[in-house]
PDB file of C-alpha atoms in Angstrom:
ATOM      1  CA  UNK A  18       0.035   2.973 -19.165  1.00  0.00           C
ATOM      2  CA  UNK A  19      -3.327   3.843 -17.713  1.00  0.00           C
ATOM      3  CA  UNK A  20      -6.293   2.102 -19.402  1.00  0.00           C
ATOM      4  CA  UNK A  21      -8.698   4.506 -20.960  1.00  0.00           C
ATOM      5  CA  UNK A  22     -12.284   3.713 -20.166  1.00  0.00           C
ATOM      6  CA  UNK A  23     -15.262   4.755 -22.120  1.00  0.00           C
ATOM      7  CA  UNK A  24     -13.010   6.494 -24.786  1.00  0.00           C
ATOM      8  CA  UNK A  25     -12.069   3.640 -26.837  1.00  0.00           C
ATOM      9  CA  UNK A  26     -13.558   3.883 -30.334  1.00  0.00           C
ATOM     10  CA  UNK A  27     -13.072   0.255 -30.991  1.00  0.00           C
ATOM     11  CA  UNK A  28     -15.896  -0.463 -28.405  1.00  0.00           C
ATOM     12  CA  UNK A  29     -18.308   2.216 -28.894  1.00  0.00           C
ATOM     13  CA  UNK A  30     -20.200   3.839 -31.780  1.00  0.00           C
ATOM     14  CA  UNK A  31     -20.317   7.742 -31.571  1.00  0.00           C
ATOM     15  CA  UNK A  32     -23.551   7.629 -33.761  1.00  0.00           C
ATOM     16  CA  UNK A  33     -25.311   5.189 -31.340  1.00  0.00           C
ATOM     17  CA  UNK A  34     -28.522   6.826 -29.947  1.00  0.00           C
ATOM     18  CA  UNK A  35     -27.903   5.514 -26.335  1.00  0.00           C
ATOM     19  CA  UNK A  36     -24.088   6.462 -26.414  1.00  0.00           C
ATOM     20  CA  UNK A  37     -23.350   7.754 -22.866  1.00  0.00           C
ATOM     21  CA  UNK A  38     -21.258  10.872 -24.099  1.00  0.00           C
ATOM     22  CA  UNK A  39     -23.358  13.512 -25.992  1.00  0.00           C
ATOM     23  CA  UNK A  40     -21.911  14.324 -29.158  1.00  0.00           C
ATOM     24  CA  UNK A  41     -19.813  11.215 -29.554  1.00  0.00           C
ATOM     25  CA  UNK A  42     -15.982  11.651 -29.846  1.00  0.00           C
ATOM     26  CA  UNK A  43     -14.110  14.802 -30.693  1.00  0.00           C
ATOM     27  CA  UNK A  44     -13.191  15.434 -34.378  1.00  0.00           C
ATOM     28  CA  UNK A  45     -10.313  13.418 -35.567  1.00  0.00           C
ATOM     29  CA  UNK A  46     -10.484  10.735 -32.957  1.00  0.00           C
ATOM     30  CA  UNK A  47      -8.824   7.593 -34.537  1.00  0.00           C
ATOM     31  CA  UNK A  48     -10.367   4.084 -34.706  1.00  0.00           C
ATOM     32  CA  UNK A  49     -13.640   2.422 -35.454  1.00  0.00           C
ATOM     33  CA  UNK A  50     -15.699  -0.533 -34.570  1.00  0.00           C
ATOM     34  CA  UNK A  51     -14.109  -3.902 -33.792  1.00  0.00           C
ATOM     35  CA  UNK A  52     -14.037  -6.383 -36.698  1.00  0.00           C
ATOM     36  CA  UNK A  53     -16.271  -8.904 -34.857  1.00  0.00           C
ATOM     37  CA  UNK A  54     -18.828  -6.374 -33.813  1.00  0.00           C
ATOM     38  CA  UNK A  55     -21.532  -5.587 -36.259  1.00  0.00           C
ATOM     39  CA  UNK A  56     -22.154  -1.936 -37.326  1.00  0.00           C
ATOM     40  CA  UNK A  57     -24.477  -0.043 -35.065  1.00  0.00           C
ATOM     41  CA  UNK A  58     -27.725   1.300 -36.672  1.00  0.00           C
ATOM     42  CA  UNK A  59     -27.802   4.938 -36.636  1.00  0.00           C
ATOM     43  CA  UNK A  60     -30.679   7.048 -35.270  1.00  0.00           C
ATOM     44  CA  UNK A  61     -31.613   8.236 -38.717  1.00  0.00           C
ATOM     45  CA  UNK A  62     -31.441   4.802 -40.217  1.00  0.00           C
ATOM     46  CA  UNK A  63     -32.510   2.328 -37.407  1.00  0.00           C
ATOM     47  CA  UNK A  64     -32.870  -1.141 -39.214  1.00  0.00           C
ATOM     48  CA  UNK A  65     -33.930  -4.309 -37.153  1.00  0.00           C
ATOM     49  CA  UNK A  66     -34.754  -7.677 -38.653  1.00  0.00           C
ATOM     50  CA  UNK A  67     -37.956  -7.573 -40.665  1.00  0.00           C
ATOM     51  CA  UNK A  68     -40.730  -9.179 -38.697  1.00  0.00           C
ATOM     52  CA  UNK A  69     -43.537  -8.140 -40.955  1.00  0.00           C
ATOM     53  CA  UNK A  70     -45.878 -10.972 -42.169  1.00  0.00           C
ATOM     54  CA  UNK A  71     -45.836 -11.681 -45.791  1.00  0.00           C
ATOM     55  CA  UNK A  72     -48.827 -12.133 -47.985  1.00  0.00           C
ATOM     56  CA  UNK A  73     -50.411 -15.491 -47.918  1.00  0.00           C
ATOM     57  CA  UNK A  74     -49.346 -16.262 -44.294  1.00  0.00           C
ATOM     58  CA  UNK A  75     -51.264 -17.937 -41.828  1.00  0.00           C
ATOM     59  CA  UNK A  76     -52.684 -14.523 -40.645  1.00  0.00           C
ATOM     60  CA  UNK A  77     -54.441 -14.064 -43.904  1.00  0.00           C
ATOM     61  CA  UNK A  78     -52.852 -10.664 -45.014  1.00  0.00           C
ATOM     62  CA  UNK A  79     -54.317  -9.275 -48.186  1.00  0.00           C
ATOM     63  CA  UNK A  80     -51.765  -8.573 -50.948  1.00  0.00           C
ATOM     64  CA  UNK A  81     -50.761  -4.812 -51.339  1.00  0.00           C
ATOM     65  CA  UNK A  82     -52.469  -2.871 -53.942  1.00  0.00           C
ATOM     66  CA  UNK A  83     -50.704  -1.514 -56.898  1.00  0.00           C
ATOM     67  CA  UNK A  84     -48.576   1.460 -56.022  1.00  0.00           C
ATOM     68  CA  UNK A  85     -48.637   0.906 -52.198  1.00  0.00           C
ATOM     69  CA  UNK A  86     -45.545  -0.178 -50.417  1.00  0.00           C
ATOM     70  CA  UNK A  87     -45.209  -2.909 -47.782  1.00  0.00           C
ATOM     71  CA  UNK A  88     -44.956  -0.439 -45.014  1.00  0.00           C
ATOM     72  CA  UNK A  89     -48.458   1.074 -45.705  1.00  0.00           C
ATOM     73  CA  UNK A  90     -50.553  -2.071 -46.459  1.00  0.00           C
ATOM     74  CA  UNK A  91     -53.199  -3.153 -44.052  1.00  0.00           C
ATOM     75  CA  UNK A  92     -53.557  -6.554 -42.524  1.00  0.00           C
ATOM     76  CA  UNK A  93     -56.759  -8.412 -42.106  1.00  0.00           C
ATOM     77  CA  UNK A  94     -56.508 -10.728 -39.018  1.00  0.00           C
ATOM     78  CA  UNK A  95     -58.879 -13.769 -38.718  1.00  0.00           C
ATOM     79  CA  UNK A  96     -59.475 -12.839 -34.950  1.00  0.00           C
ATOM     80  CA  UNK A  97     -58.525 -10.264 -32.392  1.00  0.00           C
ATOM     81  CA  UNK A  98     -56.343 -13.154 -30.772  1.00  0.00           C
ATOM     82  CA  UNK A  99     -54.332 -13.303 -34.049  1.00  0.00           C
ATOM     83  CA  UNK A 100     -53.726  -9.721 -34.120  1.00  0.00           C
ATOM     84  CA  UNK A 101     -52.646  -9.784 -30.443  1.00  0.00           C
ATOM     85  CA  UNK A 102     -50.529 -12.598 -30.884  1.00  0.00           C
ATOM     86  CA  UNK A 103     -48.804 -10.894 -33.810  1.00  0.00           C
ATOM     87  CA  UNK A 104     -48.205  -7.733 -31.960  1.00  0.00           C
ATOM     88  CA  UNK A 105     -46.595  -9.706 -29.030  1.00  0.00           C
ATOM     89  CA  UNK A 106     -44.283 -11.625 -31.368  1.00  0.00           C
ATOM     90  CA  UNK A 107     -43.389  -8.477 -33.255  1.00  0.00           C
ATOM     91  CA  UNK A 108     -42.521  -6.869 -30.018  1.00  0.00           C
ATOM     92  CA  UNK A 109     -40.683  -9.869 -28.645  1.00  0.00           C
ATOM     93  CA  UNK A 110     -38.600  -9.834 -31.770  1.00  0.00           C
ATOM     94  CA  UNK A 111     -37.658  -6.195 -31.606  1.00  0.00           C
ATOM     95  CA  UNK A 112     -36.942  -6.588 -27.916  1.00  0.00           C
ATOM     96  CA  UNK A 113     -34.769  -9.580 -28.341  1.00  0.00           C
ATOM     97  CA  UNK A 114     -32.715  -7.806 -31.082  1.00  0.00           C
ATOM     98  CA  UNK A 115     -32.290  -4.837 -28.885  1.00  0.00           C
ATOM     99  CA  UNK A 116     -31.361  -6.879 -25.902  1.00  0.00           C
ATOM    100  CA  UNK A 117     -28.722  -8.652 -28.161  1.00  0.00           C
ATOM    101  CA  UNK A 118     -27.456  -5.438 -29.237  1.00  0.00           C
ATOM    102  CA  UNK A 119     -27.186  -4.016 -25.798  1.00  0.00           C
ATOM    103  CA  UNK A 120     -25.646  -7.156 -24.393  1.00  0.00           C
ATOM    104  CA  UNK A 121     -22.878  -6.850 -26.739  1.00  0.00           C
ATOM    105  CA  UNK A 122     -22.286  -3.383 -25.817  1.00  0.00           C
ATOM    106  CA  UNK A 123     -22.611  -3.967 -22.210  1.00  0.00           C
ATOM    107  CA  UNK A 124     -20.273  -7.096 -22.436  1.00  0.00           C
ATOM    108  CA  UNK A 125     -17.646  -4.953 -24.017  1.00  0.00           C
ATOM    109  CA  UNK A 126     -18.199  -2.311 -21.244  1.00  0.00           C
ATOM    110  CA  UNK A 127     -17.923  -4.797 -18.518  1.00  0.00           C
ATOM    111  CA  UNK A 128     -14.680  -6.195 -20.129  1.00  0.00           C
ATOM    112  CA  UNK A 129     -13.335  -2.725 -20.433  1.00  0.00           C
ATOM    113  CA  UNK A 130     -14.167  -2.054 -16.677  1.00  0.00           C
ATOM    114  CA  UNK A 131     -12.460  -5.238 -15.683  1.00  0.00           C
ATOM    115  CA  UNK A 132      -9.353  -4.422 -17.600  1.00  0.00           C
ATOM    116  CA  UNK A 133      -9.249  -0.946 -15.913  1.00  0.00           C
ATOM    117  CA  UNK A 134      -9.738  -2.517 -12.500  1.00  0.00           C
ATOM    118  CA  UNK A 135      -6.980  -5.004 -13.056  1.00  0.00           C
ATOM    119  CA  UNK A 136      -4.658  -2.293 -14.207  1.00  0.00           C
ATOM    120  CA  UNK A 137      -5.481  -0.202 -11.221  1.00  0.00           C
ATOM    121  CA  UNK A 138      -4.994  -3.320  -8.848  1.00  0.00           C
ATOM    122  CA  UNK A 139      -1.674  -3.951 -10.437  1.00  0.00           C
ATOM    123  CA  UNK A 140      -0.489  -0.447 -10.194  1.00  0.00           C
ATOM    124  CA  UNK A 141      -1.548  -0.217  -6.584  1.00  0.00           C
ATOM    125  CA  UNK A 142       0.323  -3.447  -5.656  1.00  0.00           C
ATOM    126  CA  UNK A 143       3.346  -2.058  -7.436  1.00  0.00           C
ATOM    127  CA  UNK A 144       2.995   1.133  -5.432  1.00  0.00           C
ATOM    128  CA  UNK A 145       2.510  -0.874  -2.194  1.00  0.00           C
ATOM    129  CA  UNK A 146       5.480  -3.131  -2.884  1.00  0.00           C
ATOM    130  CA  UNK A 147       7.784   0.011  -3.492  1.00  0.00           C
ATOM    131  CA  UNK A 148       6.579   1.623  -0.451  1.00  0.00           C
ATOM    132  CA  UNK A 149       6.984  -1.573   1.412  1.00  0.00           C
ATOM    133  CA  UNK A 150      10.481  -1.885   0.122  1.00  0.00           C
ATOM    134  CA  UNK A 151      11.277   1.619   1.088  1.00  0.00           C
ATOM    135  CA  UNK A 152       9.730   1.064   4.582  1.00  0.00           C
ATOM    136  CA  UNK A 153      11.785  -2.175   5.041  1.00  0.00           C
ATOM    137  CA  UNK A 154      14.814  -0.243   3.919  1.00  0.00           C
ATOM    138  CA  UNK A 155      14.322   2.838   6.128  1.00  0.00           C
ATOM    139  CA  UNK A 156      13.400   0.516   9.188  1.00  0.00           C
ATOM    140  CA  UNK A 157      16.670  -1.513   8.551  1.00  0.00           C
ATOM    141  CA  UNK A 158      18.694   1.646   8.322  1.00  0.00           C
ATOM    142  CA  UNK A 159      17.101   2.938  11.542  1.00  0.00           C
ATOM    143  CA  UNK A 160      17.890  -0.474  13.228  1.00  0.00           C
ATOM    144  CA  UNK A 161      21.497  -0.427  11.945  1.00  0.00           C
ATOM    145  CA  UNK A 162      21.910   3.131  13.136  1.00  0.00           C
ATOM    146  CA  UNK A 163      20.492   2.130  16.726  1.00  0.00           C
ATOM    147  CA  UNK A 164      22.936  -0.803  16.770  1.00  0.00           C
ATOM    148  CA  UNK A 165      25.890   1.228  16.043  1.00  0.00           C
ATOM    149  CA  UNK A 166      24.816   3.937  18.692  1.00  0.00           C
ATOM    150  CA  UNK A 167      24.289   1.189  21.219  1.00  0.00           C
ATOM    151  CA  UNK A 168      27.706  -0.330  20.362  1.00  0.00           C
ATOM    152  CA  UNK A 169      29.508   3.177  20.725  1.00  0.00           C
ATOM    153  CA  UNK A 170      27.701   3.723  23.955  1.00  0.00           C
ATOM    154  CA  UNK A 171      28.607   0.273  25.147  1.00  0.00           C
ATOM    155  CA  UNK A 172      32.213   0.781  24.289  1.00  0.00           C
ATOM    156  CA  UNK A 173      32.337   4.165  25.903  1.00  0.00           C
ATOM    157  CA  UNK A 174      30.903   2.706  29.017  1.00  0.00           C
ATOM    158  CA  UNK A 175      33.249  -0.213  28.947  1.00  0.00           C
ATOM    159  CA  UNK A 176      36.316   2.197  28.555  1.00  0.00           C
ATOM    160  CA  UNK A 177      35.018   4.406  31.339  1.00  0.00           C
ATOM    161  CA  UNK A 178      34.465   1.300  33.717  1.00  0.00           C
ATOM    162  CA  UNK A 179      38.103   0.173  32.869  1.00  0.00           C
ATOM    163  CA  UNK A 180      39.379   3.799  33.642  1.00  0.00           C
ATOM    164  CA  UNK A 181      37.632   3.816  36.992  1.00  0.00           C
ATOM    165  CA  UNK A 182      38.810   0.390  37.809  1.00  0.00           C
ATOM    166  CA  UNK A 183      42.267   1.166  37.115  1.00  0.00           C
ATOM    167  CA  UNK A 184      42.088   4.438  39.210  1.00  0.00           C
ATOM    168  CA  UNK A 185      40.618   2.334  42.090  1.00  0.00           C
ATOM    169  CA  UNK A 186      43.404  -0.164  41.743  1.00  0.00           C
ATOM    170  CA  UNK A 187      45.924   2.613  41.903  1.00  0.00           C
ATOM    171  CA  UNK A 188      44.035   4.173  44.900  1.00  0.00           C
ATOM    172  CA  UNK A 189      43.997   0.796  46.826  1.00  0.00           C
ATOM    173  CA  UNK A 190      47.618   0.104  46.059  1.00  0.00           C
ATOM    174  CA  UNK A 191      48.590   3.694  47.234  1.00  0.00           C
ATOM    175  CA  UNK A 192      46.273   3.251  50.486  1.00  0.00           C
ATOM    176  CA  UNK A 193      48.080  -0.098  51.159  1.00  0.00           C
ATOM    177  CA  UNK A 194      51.470   1.570  50.552  1.00  0.00           C
ATOM    178  CA  UNK A 195      50.605   4.490  53.060  1.00  0.00           C
ATOM    179  CA  UNK A 196      49.251   1.986  55.540  1.00  0.00           C
ATOM    180  CA  UNK A 197      52.439   0.136  55.498  1.00  0.00           C
ATOM    181  CA  UNK A 198      54.385   3.299  56.028  1.00  0.00           C
ATOM    182  CA  UNK A 199      52.339   4.491  58.788  1.00  0.00           C
ATOM    183  CA  UNK A 200      52.380   1.046  60.551  1.00  0.00           C
ATOM    184  CA  UNK A 201      56.324   1.003  60.218  1.00  0.00           C
ATOM    185  CA  UNK A 202      56.321   4.517  61.756  1.00  0.00           C
ATOM    186  CA  UNK A 203      53.853   3.678  64.632  1.00  0.00           C
ATOM    187  CA  UNK A 204      55.573   0.291  65.561  1.00  0.00           C
ATOM    188  CA  UNK A 205      58.730   1.662  67.393  1.00  0.00           C
ATOM    189  CA  UNK A 206      56.703   3.800  69.686  1.00  0.00           C
ATOM    190  CA  UNK A 207      54.481   0.823  70.742  1.00  0.00           C
ATOM    191  CA  UNK A 208      57.229  -1.799  70.861  1.00  0.00           C
ATOM    192  CA  UNK A 209      60.170   0.216  72.280  1.00  0.00           C
ATOM    193  CA  UNK A 210      58.964   2.832  74.847  1.00  0.00           C
ATOM    194  CA  UNK A 211      62.625   3.695  75.538  1.00  0.00           C
ATOM    195  CA  UNK A 212      63.287   4.799  72.018  1.00  0.00           C
ATOM    196  CA  UNK A 213      64.597   8.307  71.743  1.00  0.00           C
ATOM    197  CA  UNK A 214      62.047  10.749  70.664  1.00  0.00           C
ATOM    198  CA  UNK A 215      63.703  13.341  68.498  1.00  0.00           C
ATOM    199  CA  UNK A 216      60.641  15.727  68.291  1.00  0.00           C
ATOM    200  CA  UNK A 217      59.817  15.364  71.920  1.00  0.00           C
ATOM    201  CA  UNK A 218      56.308  14.159  71.199  1.00  0.00           C
ATOM    202  CA  UNK A 219      56.342  11.067  73.020  1.00  0.00           C
ATOM    203  CA  UNK A 220      53.118   9.010  72.992  1.00  0.00           C
ATOM    204  CA  UNK A 221      51.345  11.884  71.275  1.00  0.00           C
ATOM    205  CA  UNK A 222      53.083  11.044  68.024  1.00  0.00           C
ATOM    206  CA  UNK A 223      51.973   7.313  67.979  1.00  0.00           C
ATOM    207  CA  UNK A 224      48.517   8.341  68.640  1.00  0.00           C
ATOM    208  CA  UNK A 225      48.463  10.769  65.751  1.00  0.00           C
ATOM    209  CA  UNK A 226      49.784   8.185  63.389  1.00  0.00           C
ATOM    210  CA  UNK A 227      47.215   5.594  64.553  1.00  0.00           C
ATOM    211  CA  UNK A 228      44.418   8.086  64.085  1.00  0.00           C
ATOM    212  CA  UNK A 229      45.444   8.795  60.521  1.00  0.00           C
ATOM    213  CA  UNK A 230      45.840   5.121  59.776  1.00  0.00           C
ATOM    214  CA  UNK A 231      42.180   4.489  60.958  1.00  0.00           C
ATOM    215  CA  UNK A 232      41.004   7.184  58.845  1.00  0.00           C
ATOM    216  CA  UNK A 233      42.610   5.811  55.826  1.00  0.00           C
ATOM    217  CA  UNK A 234      41.096   2.452  56.457  1.00  0.00           C
ATOM    218  CA  UNK A 235      37.688   4.003  56.762  1.00  0.00           C
ATOM    219  CA  UNK A 236      38.054   5.621  53.380  1.00  0.00           C
ATOM    220  CA  UNK A 237      39.345   2.411  51.633  1.00  0.00           C
ATOM    221  CA  UNK A 238      36.116   0.797  52.832  1.00  0.00           C
TER     222      UNK A 238
END
């Protein structure tokens, strides 16, 4: 399942003033802050640790008058250096609290991004493995098909070669037979000149048979 980034209400508070999405989550979105994460101060009631100096401290604050609150009281510092040190320490405390708060948020955001990246990497690896399997399967099928075609072609060529070899053997056998017959016909005219010539061709008949025999020998070569 695809991981949802930046939309998990367990990680982000919709009321936070620095929330990245204006307006927060849509109505009816389930969830809330995680148990280990402290509630986020709202913009209308932003509360940080109280760093105000109480009465009787080393800075020599005067006690508040009757009817005045601690927020409206005035402080009397012994020197400008004391006031400057107080302002700096006050800002440092506020900045530290804000950094701690932001670090918690950013840590959860980074973890969320890492989970998303891990899920994407795993899904990509799964797709690559599946594609590789399909590629190997198709390549194997192609190789098998080529081997089958090569075997069929080789078998056809073997059969054709055997057929022509048989035809050549028959042709050689026939040539040898014809040459034997021609030799038997031509021998009497060469060995026995007194033999009766029924056709009246004489030596011309022997010459014709000899020429035919020579032509057959040339064809056989």
